[in-house]
Amino acid sequence: MSAFATAPVSNASLLERRRAAVSSGVASSTTVYADRAFNAEIWDVEGRRYIDFAGGIAVLNVGHRHPRVMAAVQDQLERFTHTAFQVLAYEPYVALAERLNALAPIDGPAKTILFTSGAEAVENAVKIARAATGRPGVIAFTGAFHGRTTLSSALTGKVAPYKRMFGGAPANIFHAPFPIAAQGVSVEDSLKALDFLFAADLHPSSVAAIIIEPVQGEGGFHPAPDALMTALRAICDTHGILLIADEVQTGFGRTGKMFGAEHWSVRPDLITVAKSLAGGFPLSGVIGRASLLDAVEPGGLGGTYGGSPVACAAALAVLDVMAAEALCARADLIGARLRERIAGFAGRNDLIPTRGLRGPGAMIGFDVVTADGQPDGAGAKAVAGRALERGLILLTCGVGGETIRVLAPLTIPLEQLDEGLDILEDSLRLDIA
């Protein structure tokens, strides 16, 4: 029974209540209702145990309820929960900004501003870029996911379900194709499309920023090629355009580096962060060159809950855990174990066909395909469903939902990682498909 219920509940009864009370606009990938969790395990309201390969969509790199995070939060709760940083500032916000500035791959002095959600961070990065350059245009990429608010969904490179029903997008947002070799798009194709964009729709002098994920998240776990980033940096430097790295999903050890942009040979001007920053507490931010963060007049940025003191305390503990437990190195260890095992699935005649194993560190994805090699979104969804029945939480992504992505906590015990991989393998078997 759930600790929050006054009478026995079940997943089915909660689903019925949800349908009556909650907007259908928010979707859930499972019909399971969580009751408690620790590290890489979750128990539902019926007492069933699951291994978590989703991590709350990359939010729990340090696992559920890490003791150091919980202790830091409890200490802050005993002090105060909210003042609004714009009214009465507090040390945890300042201390976190100092640590992020020191860690981020930004050239020169850096500054940080904190918000609540990833989409909010993206919107404010665009505001900062427009204020700093005096230009309106922003270029993003197909397949990108930058959020669901009006501006961030316009930047998102996928129509359904993020744009289809919501009217026209804001002006001055443009897209270029993201290079994915398996989909027939090369770096040269992407750069040529940018040339066409500059010739047909907007001059580079009208562009404030180019925003890109170091590894596309919802788009299918495709890393941004270094050749593309080198070319984009050169374009930005030539024309005074700012380069924004959207690190909402790739940050804080997921790729084997503190920030995914550290895999590039070039550095961004602004970085958006959220998700695993605060170990499950709502917190996001923009880190960037100090001169850019100071381009906005006082009061032009902020938010009532931005940089919550409780979330800041959690984030400081997350950074402590990452250092103490060497989680960037552990992401590489976990990733190597995942890649070795998943690579063995390909080509087996007793398993559903898979291909395209990819991703740095522990940000691992692969595609489910049909017998003739075509992306199979329905097949990937079915695999995730069978895994759930067997006690493994999996997510899918990709343009057609064909990609299975693994976002297990970086603190997961290796025996639980192997247990989850056993379930994944079993869920791919043709004789149960």
Coordinates of C-alpha atoms in Angstrom, one line a residue:
M1 CA 0.0 0.0 0.0
S2 CA 1.2 3.5 -0.7
A3 CA 2.4 5.4 2.3
F4 CA 0.2 8.3 1.1
A5 CA -3.0 6.3 0.7
T6 CA -5.8 5.9 3.3
A7 CA -7.0 2.7 1.6
P8 CA -5.4 0.0 -0.5
V9 CA -4.5 1.1 -4.0
S10 CA -3.4 -0.6 -7.1
N11 CA -1.9 0.4 -10.4
A12 CA -5.3 -0.2 -12.0
S13 CA -7.2 1.9 -9.5
L14 CA -4.8 4.8 -9.8
L15 CA -5.0 4.6 -13.6
E16 CA -8.7 5.0 -13.3
R17 CA -8.4 7.9 -11.0
R18 CA -5.9 9.5 -13.2
R19 CA -8.1 9.3 -16.2
A20 CA -10.8 11.1 -14.3
A21 CA -8.6 13.8 -12.8
V22 CA -5.5 14.5 -14.9
S23 CA -5.2 16.1 -18.3
S24 CA -4.7 13.6 -21.1
G25 CA -2.1 16.1 -22.5
V26 CA 0.6 14.6 -20.1
A27 CA 1.5 11.1 -21.2
S28 CA 3.1 8.3 -19.2
S29 CA 5.1 5.6 -20.8
T30 CA 3.9 3.0 -18.3
T31 CA 0.9 2.3 -16.2
V32 CA 2.9 1.7 -13.1
Y33 CA 2.6 4.0 -10.1
A34 CA 5.7 4.4 -7.9
D35 CA 5.6 4.0 -4.1
R36 CA 9.3 4.2 -3.1
A37 CA 12.7 4.0 -4.6
F38 CA 16.4 3.8 -3.8
N39 CA 19.4 4.1 -6.1
A40 CA 18.5 2.0 -9.2
E41 CA 15.4 0.2 -7.8
I42 CA 11.8 1.3 -7.7
W43 CA 8.9 -0.4 -6.0
D44 CA 5.3 0.3 -7.2
V45 CA 2.2 0.6 -5.0
E46 CA 1.6 -3.1 -5.3
G47 CA 5.0 -3.9 -3.9
R48 CA 6.6 -5.0 -7.2
R49 CA 10.3 -4.2 -7.7
Y50 CA 11.7 -2.7 -10.9
I51 CA 15.3 -2.0 -12.1
D52 CA 15.4 1.6 -13.3
F53 CA 17.1 2.0 -16.8
A54 CA 15.2 5.3 -17.3
G55 CA 16.4 7.4 -14.3
G56 CA 13.4 9.8 -14.5
I57 CA 14.5 10.6 -18.1
A58 CA 18.2 11.2 -17.2
V59 CA 17.5 13.0 -13.9
L60 CA 18.9 10.5 -11.5
N61 CA 22.6 10.1 -12.4
V62 CA 23.3 9.8 -8.6
G63 CA 20.4 7.4 -8.2
H64 CA 17.2 7.7 -6.2
R65 CA 17.5 9.3 -2.8
H66 CA 21.3 9.3 -2.5
P67 CA 22.0 9.6 1.2
R68 CA 24.3 12.7 0.8
V69 CA 21.6 14.4 -1.3
M70 CA 18.9 13.6 1.2
A71 CA 21.0 14.8 4.1
A72 CA 21.7 18.1 2.4
V73 CA 18.0 18.6 1.6
Q74 CA 17.0 17.8 5.2
D75 CA 19.5 20.3 6.5
Q76 CA 18.2 23.0 4.2
L77 CA 14.6 22.2 5.1
E78 CA 15.5 22.9 8.7
R79 CA 16.6 26.4 7.7
F80 CA 14.1 27.7 5.1
T81 CA 12.4 26.5 1.9
H82 CA 11.9 29.7 0.0
T83 CA 12.5 33.4 0.0
A84 CA 12.8 34.1 -3.8
F85 CA 16.3 34.9 -4.7
Q86 CA 15.1 38.2 -6.1
V87 CA 13.9 39.2 -2.6
L88 CA 16.3 37.7 -0.1
A89 CA 19.3 35.9 -1.7
Y90 CA 21.0 33.0 -0.1
E91 CA 24.4 31.3 -0.1
P92 CA 23.5 27.9 -1.7
Y93 CA 22.6 29.7 -4.9
V94 CA 25.9 31.6 -4.9
A95 CA 27.9 28.6 -3.9
L96 CA 26.4 26.5 -6.7
A97 CA 27.0 29.2 -9.3
E98 CA 30.6 29.3 -8.2
R99 CA 31.1 25.6 -8.6
L100 CA 29.3 25.4 -12.0
N101 CA 31.4 28.3 -13.3
A102 CA 34.6 26.5 -12.3
L103 CA 33.5 23.2 -13.9
A104 CA 31.9 24.4 -17.2
P105 CA 33.9 24.2 -20.5
I106 CA 33.6 28.0 -21.1
D107 CA 36.5 30.1 -22.3
G108 CA 37.3 32.9 -19.8
P109 CA 35.4 34.0 -16.7
A110 CA 31.9 32.4 -16.4
K111 CA 28.7 33.2 -14.6
T112 CA 25.5 31.3 -13.9
I113 CA 21.8 32.0 -13.5
L114 CA 19.4 29.4 -12.1
F115 CA 15.9 28.5 -13.0
T116 CA 13.5 25.5 -12.5
S117 CA 13.1 23.5 -15.7
G118 CA 15.1 22.6 -18.7
A119 CA 12.8 24.4 -21.1
E120 CA 13.0 27.5 -18.9
A121 CA 16.8 27.3 -19.1
V122 CA 16.6 27.1 -22.9
E123 CA 14.3 30.0 -23.2
N124 CA 16.5 32.2 -21.0
A125 CA 19.6 31.1 -23.0
V126 CA 17.9 32.5 -26.1
K127 CA 16.9 35.7 -24.2
I128 CA 20.6 36.1 -23.1
A129 CA 21.8 35.5 -26.7
R130 CA 19.4 38.0 -28.2
A131 CA 20.2 40.6 -25.5
A132 CA 24.0 40.2 -26.0
T133 CA 23.9 40.3 -29.8
G134 CA 20.9 42.5 -30.5
R135 CA 19.8 39.9 -33.0
P136 CA 16.5 37.9 -33.3
G137 CA 17.4 34.7 -35.2
V138 CA 18.0 31.3 -33.6
I139 CA 19.0 28.1 -35.5
A140 CA 18.3 24.6 -34.1
F141 CA 18.4 21.2 -35.7
T142 CA 16.0 18.5 -36.9
G143 CA 15.4 15.8 -34.3
A144 CA 16.3 18.1 -31.4
F145 CA 14.4 18.4 -28.2
H146 CA 14.6 21.6 -26.3
G147 CA 11.3 21.6 -24.3
R148 CA 7.5 22.1 -24.6
T149 CA 7.0 25.8 -23.8
T150 CA 6.1 28.0 -26.8
L151 CA 9.6 29.1 -27.6
S152 CA 11.4 25.8 -26.7
S153 CA 8.9 23.7 -28.6
A154 CA 9.5 25.9 -31.6
L155 CA 13.2 25.1 -31.3
T156 CA 12.4 21.4 -30.9
G157 CA 12.9 19.6 -34.3
K158 CA 9.8 17.4 -34.2
V159 CA 6.2 18.3 -35.0
A160 CA 4.2 15.6 -33.4
P161 CA 3.3 15.8 -30.5
Y162 CA 5.2 18.9 -29.6
K163 CA 3.8 21.4 -32.2
R164 CA 0.9 20.0 -34.1
M165 CA -2.0 21.3 -32.1
F166 CA -0.6 24.6 -30.9
G167 CA -0.8 27.1 -33.7
G168 CA 2.0 29.0 -35.3
A169 CA 5.5 29.0 -33.9
P170 CA 7.3 32.2 -32.8
A171 CA 9.1 34.1 -35.5
N172 CA 12.9 33.9 -36.2
I173 CA 13.3 30.2 -35.4
F174 CA 14.9 28.1 -38.1
H175 CA 16.1 24.5 -38.5
A176 CA 19.0 22.7 -40.2
P177 CA 19.2 18.9 -40.7
F178 CA 21.1 17.1 -38.0
P179 CA 23.8 14.8 -39.5
I180 CA 22.9 11.1 -39.0
A181 CA 24.7 8.8 -41.4
A182 CA 22.2 6.0 -41.0
Q183 CA 19.5 8.4 -42.3
G184 CA 21.6 9.5 -45.2
V185 CA 22.5 13.0 -43.8
S186 CA 26.2 13.9 -43.6
V187 CA 28.0 16.8 -41.9
E188 CA 28.4 18.3 -45.4
D189 CA 24.7 18.1 -46.0
S190 CA 24.0 19.9 -42.7
L191 CA 26.5 22.7 -43.6
K192 CA 25.2 23.0 -47.1
A193 CA 21.7 23.5 -45.7
L194 CA 23.0 26.2 -43.4
D195 CA 24.4 27.9 -46.5
F196 CA 21.0 27.7 -48.2
L197 CA 19.4 29.1 -45.0
F198 CA 21.7 32.0 -45.0
A199 CA 21.1 32.7 -48.7
A200 CA 17.3 32.3 -48.7
D201 CA 15.9 33.2 -45.3
L202 CA 18.2 35.2 -43.0
H203 CA 21.6 36.7 -43.2
P204 CA 24.1 35.5 -40.6
S205 CA 24.2 39.0 -39.2
S206 CA 20.6 38.4 -38.0
V207 CA 21.4 35.3 -36.1
A208 CA 21.8 35.5 -32.3
A209 CA 22.6 31.8 -31.6
I210 CA 22.9 28.3 -32.9
I211 CA 21.6 25.7 -30.3
I212 CA 22.6 22.1 -30.4
E213 CA 22.6 19.1 -28.1
P214 CA 26.0 17.3 -27.6
V215 CA 24.0 14.1 -28.0
Q216 CA 20.5 14.3 -29.2
G217 CA 18.1 13.0 -26.6
E218 CA 14.6 12.5 -27.9
G219 CA 16.0 12.5 -31.4
G220 CA 17.6 9.1 -30.9
F221 CA 20.9 9.4 -28.9
H222 CA 22.9 10.6 -31.9
P223 CA 26.1 12.4 -30.9
A224 CA 26.9 15.7 -32.6
P225 CA 30.0 15.0 -34.8
D226 CA 33.1 16.9 -33.9
A227 CA 33.5 17.9 -37.5
L228 CA 30.1 19.6 -37.4
M229 CA 31.0 21.4 -34.1
T230 CA 34.3 22.6 -35.5
A231 CA 32.5 24.1 -38.5
L232 CA 29.7 25.6 -36.4
R233 CA 32.3 27.3 -34.1
A234 CA 34.0 28.8 -37.1
I235 CA 30.7 30.0 -38.5
C236 CA 29.8 31.5 -35.2
D237 CA 33.1 33.2 -34.7
T238 CA 33.1 34.6 -38.3
H239 CA 29.6 36.1 -37.9
G240 CA 29.3 37.0 -34.2
I241 CA 26.8 34.2 -33.5
L242 CA 26.7 32.5 -30.1
L243 CA 26.9 28.7 -29.8
I244 CA 24.6 27.2 -27.2
A245 CA 25.1 23.7 -25.9
D246 CA 21.8 22.2 -24.6
E247 CA 23.2 19.9 -21.8
V248 CA 19.9 19.3 -20.1
Q249 CA 20.2 15.6 -20.7
T250 CA 23.9 15.2 -21.4
G251 CA 25.2 17.0 -18.3
F252 CA 26.6 15.8 -15.0
G253 CA 28.5 12.7 -16.0
R254 CA 26.1 11.0 -18.3
T255 CA 28.5 10.9 -21.3
G256 CA 31.6 10.1 -19.3
K257 CA 32.4 13.8 -18.9
M258 CA 30.9 16.4 -16.6
F259 CA 29.5 18.1 -19.6
G260 CA 28.8 16.4 -23.0
A261 CA 30.4 19.4 -24.8
E262 CA 33.8 18.3 -23.4
H263 CA 33.8 15.7 -26.1
W264 CA 34.1 18.4 -28.7
S265 CA 37.3 20.1 -29.7
V266 CA 35.6 23.5 -29.4
R267 CA 33.8 25.3 -26.6
P268 CA 30.3 26.7 -26.5
D269 CA 29.4 30.3 -25.4
L270 CA 26.4 29.3 -23.3
I271 CA 25.4 26.0 -21.7
T272 CA 21.9 25.0 -20.5
V273 CA 21.7 22.5 -17.6
A274 CA 18.9 20.8 -15.7
K275 CA 17.8 17.1 -15.1
S276 CA 20.6 15.4 -13.1
L277 CA 21.9 18.7 -11.7
A278 CA 19.9 18.4 -8.5
G279 CA 19.3 14.6 -8.1
G280 CA 15.6 14.8 -8.7
F281 CA 14.8 18.2 -7.4
P282 CA 13.6 20.8 -9.9
L283 CA 16.5 23.0 -10.9
S284 CA 18.0 24.3 -14.1
G285 CA 20.4 27.0 -15.2
V286 CA 22.4 28.8 -17.9
I287 CA 26.2 28.9 -17.6
G288 CA 28.1 31.1 -20.0
R289 CA 30.7 33.7 -20.6
A290 CA 30.4 36.4 -17.9
S291 CA 30.0 39.2 -20.4
L292 CA 27.0 37.4 -22.0
L293 CA 25.3 36.7 -18.7
D294 CA 25.7 40.4 -17.7
A295 CA 24.3 41.7 -21.0
V296 CA 20.7 41.6 -19.6
E297 CA 19.7 44.5 -17.3
P298 CA 18.8 43.6 -13.7
G299 CA 15.3 42.2 -13.5
G300 CA 15.3 41.0 -17.1
L301 CA 15.9 37.4 -16.0
G302 CA 14.6 35.4 -13.0
G303 CA 11.6 33.5 -11.7
T304 CA 9.8 33.1 -8.4
Y305 CA 11.1 29.6 -7.8
G306 CA 14.3 29.8 -9.9
G307 CA 17.3 28.5 -7.9
S308 CA 15.2 27.0 -5.1
P309 CA 17.4 26.9 -1.9
V310 CA 16.3 23.2 -1.4
A311 CA 17.3 22.3 -5.0
C312 CA 20.6 24.2 -4.7
A313 CA 21.5 22.3 -1.6
A314 CA 20.7 19.1 -3.4
A315 CA 22.8 20.1 -6.4
L316 CA 25.8 21.0 -4.2
A317 CA 25.5 17.5 -2.7
V318 CA 25.2 16.0 -6.3
L319 CA 28.5 17.6 -7.2
D320 CA 30.1 16.3 -4.1
V321 CA 28.9 12.8 -4.9
M322 CA 30.1 13.0 -8.4
A323 CA 33.6 13.8 -7.2
A324 CA 33.7 11.4 -4.3
E325 CA 32.4 8.5 -6.3
A326 CA 34.2 9.3 -9.6
L327 CA 30.9 9.0 -11.5
C328 CA 32.3 10.3 -14.8
A329 CA 34.7 7.4 -14.9
R330 CA 32.0 5.1 -13.7
A331 CA 29.8 6.2 -16.6
D332 CA 32.5 4.9 -18.9
L333 CA 32.7 1.6 -17.0
I334 CA 28.9 1.2 -17.2
G335 CA 28.8 2.2 -20.8
A336 CA 31.5 -0.3 -21.8
R337 CA 29.5 -3.1 -20.0
L338 CA 26.3 -2.0 -21.8
R339 CA 27.9 -1.8 -25.2
E340 CA 29.6 -5.2 -24.9
R341 CA 26.4 -6.9 -24.0
I342 CA 24.1 -5.1 -26.4
A343 CA 26.5 -5.5 -29.3
G344 CA 26.1 -9.2 -28.8
F345 CA 22.3 -8.9 -29.5
A346 CA 22.8 -7.8 -33.1
G347 CA 22.7 -10.5 -35.7
R348 CA 21.3 -13.2 -33.5
N349 CA 18.5 -15.2 -35.2
D350 CA 16.6 -15.7 -31.9
L351 CA 16.3 -12.0 -31.1
I352 CA 14.4 -9.1 -32.7
P353 CA 16.7 -7.4 -35.1
T354 CA 18.7 -4.4 -33.7
R355 CA 21.4 -2.1 -35.1
G356 CA 23.1 1.2 -34.6
L357 CA 24.5 0.8 -31.1
R358 CA 25.8 4.3 -30.1
G359 CA 26.4 6.9 -27.5
P360 CA 29.3 8.1 -25.3
G361 CA 29.7 7.1 -21.6
A362 CA 26.5 5.7 -20.2
M363 CA 24.2 7.4 -22.6
I364 CA 23.5 4.3 -24.7
G365 CA 21.0 3.8 -27.5
F366 CA 20.3 1.3 -30.2
D367 CA 17.5 0.8 -32.8
V368 CA 14.9 -1.9 -33.1
V369 CA 14.4 -2.7 -36.8
T370 CA 12.2 -4.9 -39.0
A371 CA 13.5 -8.0 -40.8
D372 CA 14.4 -5.8 -43.8
G373 CA 16.2 -3.3 -41.7
Q374 CA 13.6 -0.5 -41.4
P375 CA 13.1 1.5 -38.2
D376 CA 10.5 -0.2 -36.1
G377 CA 8.9 2.1 -33.5
A378 CA 6.1 -0.3 -32.7
G379 CA 8.6 -3.0 -32.1
A380 CA 10.7 -0.9 -29.8
K381 CA 7.6 0.0 -27.8
A382 CA 6.6 -3.6 -27.5
V383 CA 10.1 -4.5 -26.2
A384 CA 9.8 -1.8 -23.6
G385 CA 6.4 -3.2 -22.6
R386 CA 7.7 -6.7 -22.2
A387 CA 10.7 -5.4 -20.2
L388 CA 8.3 -3.6 -17.8
E389 CA 6.3 -6.9 -17.3
R390 CA 9.6 -8.5 -16.3
G391 CA 10.7 -5.8 -13.9
L392 CA 12.8 -3.4 -16.0
I393 CA 11.9 0.3 -16.8
L394 CA 13.0 1.2 -20.3
L395 CA 12.4 4.3 -22.5
T396 CA 12.2 4.7 -26.2
C397 CA 13.1 7.7 -28.4
G398 CA 14.0 8.5 -31.9
V399 CA 12.2 10.2 -34.8
G400 CA 9.9 7.2 -35.1
G401 CA 10.3 5.8 -31.6
E402 CA 12.6 3.1 -32.8
T403 CA 15.4 3.7 -30.4
I404 CA 15.8 2.0 -27.0
R405 CA 17.8 4.2 -24.7
V406 CA 19.5 3.3 -21.4
L407 CA 19.8 6.0 -18.7
A408 CA 20.5 3.9 -15.7
P409 CA 21.9 5.7 -12.6
L410 CA 25.6 6.0 -12.6
T411 CA 25.5 4.5 -9.1
I412 CA 23.8 1.3 -10.1
P413 CA 25.4 -1.8 -8.7
L414 CA 26.9 -3.9 -11.5
E415 CA 24.9 -7.0 -10.5
Q416 CA 21.7 -4.9 -11.0
L417 CA 23.0 -3.6 -14.3
D418 CA 23.6 -7.2 -15.5
E419 CA 20.1 -8.2 -14.1
G420 CA 18.6 -5.4 -16.2
L421 CA 20.5 -6.5 -19.3
D422 CA 19.3 -10.1 -18.8
I423 CA 15.7 -8.8 -18.8
L424 CA 16.4 -6.7 -21.9
E425 CA 17.8 -9.7 -23.7
D426 CA 14.8 -11.8 -22.7
S427 CA 12.4 -9.0 -23.9
L428 CA 14.0 -9.1 -27.3
R429 CA 13.4 -12.8 -27.9
L430 CA 11.5 -13.6 -31.0
D431 CA 9.7 -16.6 -29.4
I432 CA 7.9 -14.2 -27.0
A433 CA 7.4 -11.3 -29.4

